[in-house]
PDB file of C-alpha atoms and ligand atoms in Angstrom:
ATOM      1  CA  MET A   7      13.233 -55.231 -78.709  1.00 83.00           C
ATOM      2  CA  PRO A   8      12.741 -57.966 -76.094  1.00 93.00           C
ATOM      3  CA  SER A   9      16.405 -58.921 -75.770  1.00 96.00           C
ATOM      4  CA  PHE A  10      19.750 -58.644 -77.506  1.00 96.00           C
ATOM      5  CA  GLN A  11      22.638 -61.062 -77.385  1.00 95.00           C
ATOM      6  CA  PRO A  12      26.031 -59.493 -78.133  1.00 95.00           C
ATOM      7  CA  GLN A  13      28.721 -61.564 -79.875  1.00 96.00           C
ATOM      8  CA  THR A  14      31.153 -60.419 -77.193  1.00 94.00           C
ATOM      9  CA  LYS A  15      31.409 -62.692 -74.175  1.00 94.00           C
ATOM     10  CA  ILE A  16      31.981 -61.463 -70.645  1.00 94.00           C
ATOM     11  CA  ASN A  17      35.588 -60.508 -69.928  1.00 93.00           C
ATOM     12  CA  ALA A  18      36.664 -62.985 -67.258  1.00 92.00           C
ATOM     13  CA  GLN A  19      40.197 -61.561 -66.944  1.00 92.00           C
ATOM     14  CA  PRO A  20      40.884 -59.496 -63.824  1.00 93.00           C
ATOM     15  CA  THR A  21      42.086 -55.961 -64.412  1.00 95.00           C
ATOM     16  CA  ASP A  22      44.475 -53.782 -62.472  1.00 96.00           C
ATOM     17  CA  ALA A  23      43.688 -50.482 -64.216  1.00 97.00           C
ATOM     18  CA  LEU A  24      41.132 -47.741 -63.786  1.00 97.00           C
ATOM     19  CA  VAL A  25      40.673 -45.107 -66.481  1.00 97.00           C
ATOM     20  CA  VAL A  26      38.940 -41.839 -65.677  1.00 95.00           C
ATOM     21  CA  PHE A  27      37.771 -39.587 -68.455  1.00 96.00           C
ATOM     22  CA  CYS A  28      35.074 -37.146 -69.484  1.00 96.00           C
ATOM     23  CA  SER A  29      31.668 -38.076 -70.897  1.00 97.00           C
ATOM     24  CA  ASP A  30      32.259 -36.097 -74.112  1.00 97.00           C
ATOM     25  CA  HIS A  31      31.291 -38.498 -76.916  1.00 97.00           C
ATOM     26  CA  ARG A  32      33.593 -36.840 -79.455  1.00 97.00           C
ATOM     27  CA  PHE A  33      36.685 -38.281 -77.808  1.00 97.00           C
ATOM     28  CA  ARG A  34      35.427 -41.714 -76.797  1.00 96.00           C
ATOM     29  CA  ALA A  35      36.531 -43.794 -79.771  1.00 97.00           C
ATOM     30  CA  GLY A  36      39.903 -42.022 -79.990  1.00 97.00           C
ATOM     31  CA  ILE A  37      40.619 -42.424 -76.302  1.00 97.00           C
ATOM     32  CA  GLU A  38      39.626 -46.087 -76.366  1.00 97.00           C
ATOM     33  CA  GLU A  39      42.020 -46.623 -79.243  1.00 97.00           C
ATOM     34  CA  PHE A  40      44.749 -44.898 -77.239  1.00 98.00           C
ATOM     35  CA  LEU A  41      44.031 -47.124 -74.220  1.00 98.00           C
ATOM     36  CA  ASN A  42      43.853 -50.361 -76.187  1.00 97.00           C
ATOM     37  CA  GLN A  43      46.668 -49.795 -78.650  1.00 97.00           C
ATOM     38  CA  GLY A  44      48.791 -46.981 -77.209  1.00 97.00           C
ATOM     39  CA  LEU A  45      48.804 -48.284 -73.623  1.00 97.00           C
ATOM     40  CA  ARG A  46      48.092 -51.897 -74.681  1.00 96.00           C
ATOM     41  CA  LEU A  47      45.294 -52.323 -72.154  1.00 96.00           C
ATOM     42  CA  ASN A  48      43.351 -54.495 -74.631  1.00 94.00           C
ATOM     43  CA  GLU A  49      39.920 -53.462 -73.338  1.00 93.00           C
ATOM     44  CA  ASN A  50      40.883 -54.675 -69.897  1.00 96.00           C
ATOM     45  CA  TYR A  51      40.256 -51.692 -67.638  1.00 97.00           C
ATOM     46  CA  ASP A  52      37.627 -50.302 -65.326  1.00 97.00           C
ATOM     47  CA  LEU A  53      36.084 -47.040 -66.435  1.00 96.00           C
ATOM     48  CA  LEU A  54      34.824 -44.006 -64.593  1.00 94.00           C
ATOM     49  CA  VAL A  55      33.290 -41.653 -67.122  1.00 95.00           C
ATOM     50  CA  ILE A  56      31.792 -38.436 -65.791  1.00 93.00           C
ATOM     51  CA  PRO A  57      31.644 -34.821 -67.002  1.00 93.00           C
ATOM     52  CA  GLY A  58      35.079 -33.269 -66.515  1.00 93.00           C
ATOM     53  CA  GLY A  59      36.646 -36.681 -65.748  1.00 93.00           C
ATOM     54  CA  PRO A  60      39.299 -36.542 -63.022  1.00 91.00           C
ATOM     55  CA  GLN A  61      38.413 -32.932 -62.265  1.00 89.00           C
ATOM     56  CA  CYS A  62      35.792 -34.140 -59.741  1.00 86.00           C
ATOM     57  CA  LEU A  63      38.592 -35.042 -57.332  1.00 86.00           C
ATOM     58  CA  THR A  64      39.709 -31.431 -57.058  1.00 87.00           C
ATOM     59  CA  LEU A  65      36.347 -29.961 -56.078  1.00 77.00           C
ATOM     60  CA  VAL A  66      36.765 -30.284 -52.319  1.00 73.00           C
ATOM     61  CA  GLU A  67      35.980 -26.621 -51.588  1.00 74.00           C
ATOM     62  CA  TYR A  68      33.856 -25.616 -54.577  1.00 75.00           C
ATOM     63  CA  LEU A  69      31.545 -28.641 -54.927  1.00 78.00           C
ATOM     64  CA  PRO A  70      32.258 -30.816 -51.874  1.00 81.00           C
ATOM     65  CA  LYS A  71      29.467 -33.316 -52.564  1.00 86.00           C
ATOM     66  CA  PHE A  72      30.798 -33.989 -56.064  1.00 84.00           C
ATOM     67  CA  SER A  73      34.251 -34.433 -54.623  1.00 86.00           C
ATOM     68  CA  TRP A  74      32.961 -36.785 -51.936  1.00 89.00           C
ATOM     69  CA  ALA A  75      31.227 -38.955 -54.530  1.00 90.00           C
ATOM     70  CA  GLY A  76      34.297 -38.982 -56.788  1.00 89.00           C
ATOM     71  CA  TRP A  77      36.564 -40.103 -53.971  1.00 91.00           C
ATOM     72  CA  ARG A  78      34.074 -42.688 -52.838  1.00 93.00           C
ATOM     73  CA  TRP A  79      33.936 -44.229 -56.347  1.00 93.00           C
ATOM     74  CA  PHE A  80      37.720 -44.198 -56.599  1.00 91.00           C
ATOM     75  CA  ARG A  81      38.251 -45.858 -53.250  1.00 93.00           C
ATOM     76  CA  PHE A  82      35.636 -48.475 -54.030  1.00 96.00           C
ATOM     77  CA  LEU A  83      37.202 -49.461 -57.347  1.00 95.00           C
ATOM     78  CA  VAL A  84      40.793 -49.350 -56.127  1.00 94.00           C
ATOM     79  CA  GLU A  85      39.990 -51.568 -53.147  1.00 94.00           C
ATOM     80  CA  ALA A  86      37.380 -53.905 -54.651  1.00 94.00           C
ATOM     81  CA  HIS A  87      39.459 -54.610 -57.754  1.00 94.00           C
ATOM     82  CA  ASP A  88      42.882 -54.337 -56.136  1.00 94.00           C
ATOM     83  CA  LEU A  89      43.949 -51.839 -58.791  1.00 96.00           C
ATOM     84  CA  LYS A  90      47.581 -51.022 -59.532  1.00 96.00           C
ATOM     85  CA  GLN A  91      47.309 -48.260 -62.108  1.00 96.00           C
ATOM     86  CA  LEU A  92      45.189 -45.174 -62.582  1.00 96.00           C
ATOM     87  CA  ILE A  93      44.948 -43.380 -65.887  1.00 97.00           C
ATOM     88  CA  LEU A  94      43.516 -39.876 -65.853  1.00 96.00           C
ATOM     89  CA  VAL A  95      42.531 -38.238 -69.140  1.00 97.00           C
ATOM     90  CA  ALA A  96      41.490 -34.626 -69.710  1.00 97.00           C
ATOM     91  CA  HIS A  97      40.602 -33.247 -73.130  1.00 97.00           C
ATOM     92  CA  GLN A  98      40.627 -30.071 -75.188  1.00 97.00           C
ATOM     93  CA  ASP A  99      37.458 -28.002 -75.340  1.00 96.00           C
ATOM     94  CA  CYS A 100      35.922 -29.649 -72.279  1.00 96.00           C
ATOM     95  CA  GLY A 101      32.424 -28.259 -71.742  1.00 95.00           C
ATOM     96  CA  TRP A 102      32.580 -28.941 -68.001  1.00 93.00           C
ATOM     97  CA  TYR A 103      35.264 -26.282 -67.588  1.00 91.00           C
ATOM     98  CA  LYS A 104      33.097 -23.642 -69.235  1.00 91.00           C
ATOM     99  CA  ASP A 105      30.848 -23.713 -66.164  1.00 86.00           C
ATOM    100  CA  LEU A 106      33.618 -23.579 -63.583  1.00 84.00           C
ATOM    101  CA  PRO A 107      34.510 -20.200 -62.082  1.00 81.00           C
ATOM    102  CA  LEU A 108      37.881 -18.923 -63.284  1.00 84.00           C
ATOM    103  CA  HIS A 109      39.129 -18.171 -59.776  1.00 84.00           C
ATOM    104  CA  LEU A 110      39.583 -21.894 -59.110  1.00 83.00           C
ATOM    105  CA  HIS A 111      42.733 -21.921 -61.247  1.00 86.00           C
ATOM    106  CA  ASP A 112      45.981 -19.978 -61.512  1.00 88.00           C
ATOM    107  CA  SER A 113      45.543 -19.450 -65.254  1.00 88.00           C
ATOM    108  CA  GLN A 114      42.532 -18.655 -67.436  1.00 89.00           C
ATOM    109  CA  GLU A 115      43.973 -20.623 -70.319  1.00 90.00           C
ATOM    110  CA  PRO A 116      41.830 -23.787 -70.688  1.00 89.00           C
ATOM    111  CA  ARG A 117      44.629 -26.317 -71.079  1.00 93.00           C
ATOM    112  CA  LYS A 118      46.579 -24.828 -68.158  1.00 93.00           C
ATOM    113  CA  ARG A 119      43.472 -25.031 -65.955  1.00 92.00           C
ATOM    114  CA  GLN A 120      43.016 -28.697 -66.845  1.00 94.00           C
ATOM    115  CA  GLU A 121      46.688 -29.507 -66.351  1.00 95.00           C
ATOM    116  CA  GLN A 122      46.570 -27.826 -62.955  1.00 94.00           C
ATOM    117  CA  ASP A 123      43.645 -30.086 -62.025  1.00 93.00           C
ATOM    118  CA  LEU A 124      45.332 -33.216 -63.345  1.00 95.00           C
ATOM    119  CA  ARG A 125      48.410 -32.441 -61.233  1.00 95.00           C
ATOM    120  CA  LYS A 126      46.264 -31.676 -58.204  1.00 92.00           C
ATOM    121  CA  ALA A 127      44.245 -34.889 -58.625  1.00 92.00           C
ATOM    122  CA  GLN A 128      47.399 -36.908 -59.227  1.00 93.00           C
ATOM    123  CA  LYS A 129      49.028 -35.501 -56.081  1.00 92.00           C
ATOM    124  CA  SER A 130      45.966 -36.214 -53.905  1.00 91.00           C
ATOM    125  CA  LEU A 131      45.625 -39.704 -55.350  1.00 92.00           C
ATOM    126  CA  ALA A 132      49.311 -40.463 -54.798  1.00 93.00           C
ATOM    127  CA  LYS A 133      48.894 -39.459 -51.163  1.00 93.00           C
ATOM    128  CA  GLU A 134      45.756 -41.565 -50.716  1.00 91.00           C
ATOM    129  CA  PHE A 135      47.015 -44.565 -52.706  1.00 93.00           C
ATOM    130  CA  PRO A 136      50.827 -44.523 -52.481  1.00 95.00           C
ATOM    131  CA  ASP A 137      51.202 -47.923 -54.170  1.00 94.00           C
ATOM    132  CA  LEU A 138      49.377 -46.991 -57.358  1.00 95.00           C
ATOM    133  CA  ASN A 139      51.008 -46.044 -60.619  1.00 96.00           C
ATOM    134  CA  ILE A 140      49.202 -42.870 -61.715  1.00 95.00           C
ATOM    135  CA  GLN A 141      49.471 -41.401 -65.203  1.00 96.00           C
ATOM    136  CA  SER A 142      47.815 -38.296 -66.611  1.00 97.00           C
ATOM    137  CA  TYR A 143      47.111 -37.498 -70.247  1.00 97.00           C
ATOM    138  CA  TYR A 144      45.686 -34.669 -72.276  1.00 97.00           C
ATOM    139  CA  ALA A 145      43.747 -35.349 -75.494  1.00 97.00           C
ATOM    140  CA  GLU A 146      43.542 -32.664 -78.134  1.00 97.00           C
ATOM    141  CA  TYR A 147      42.465 -32.521 -81.767  1.00 97.00           C
ATOM    142  CA  ASP A 148      43.625 -30.661 -84.849  1.00 97.00           C
ATOM    143  CA  ALA A 149      41.751 -28.892 -87.652  1.00 97.00           C
ATOM    144  CA  GLU A 150      41.231 -32.226 -89.443  1.00 97.00           C
ATOM    145  CA  GLY A 151      39.756 -33.775 -86.299  1.00 97.00           C
ATOM    146  CA  ARG A 152      42.766 -36.000 -85.634  1.00 97.00           C
ATOM    147  CA  ILE A 153      43.117 -36.722 -81.919  1.00 98.00           C
ATOM    148  CA  ASN A 154      46.499 -36.616 -80.214  1.00 97.00           C
ATOM    149  CA  VAL A 155      47.003 -37.879 -76.659  1.00 98.00           C
ATOM    150  CA  GLU A 156      49.980 -36.494 -74.759  1.00 97.00           C
ATOM    151  CA  ALA A 157      51.378 -37.617 -71.422  1.00 97.00           C
ATOM    152  CA  LEU A 158      51.354 -34.835 -68.859  1.00 94.00           C
ATOM    153  CA  GLU A 159      54.851 -33.819 -67.852  1.00 79.00           C
ATOM    154  CA  SER A 160      55.226 -33.831 -64.104  1.00 65.00           C
TER     155      SER A 160
HETATM  156 ZN1  LIG B 218      34.814 -32.871 -71.208  1.00 70.70          ZN
END
């Protein structure tokens, strides 16, 4: 295929939001629907999509190079795009967590581990970027495959 011309034109609107979520393809369409319709972002957000999503920001001691890269990407986007809101999304059954040693968290229960990381990331981000509005969410699915996205209680 020599070239392809999408129907969609470039989005010339500035954005003030950055969304960080995991690479897991199973959740992508559901999370995009949540962002566009639930949060009314209308496809107007920067994206940082990496395994484990916002978890990379908590790896200062365990995987410092990952953490360094994560922070570097965050700072770049926040400053270059003058962002005002950060949206962190973790999800049920995240494969990234299966490789992380259990001693990194207070609980062995998967959702509690992820919520601990979301809170930790949110706290560090709030310290680094005090003017940003930071929200954390957890996406889960039921036996029929329906996705539900819940705001993390602080
Ligand atoms: Zn994941």
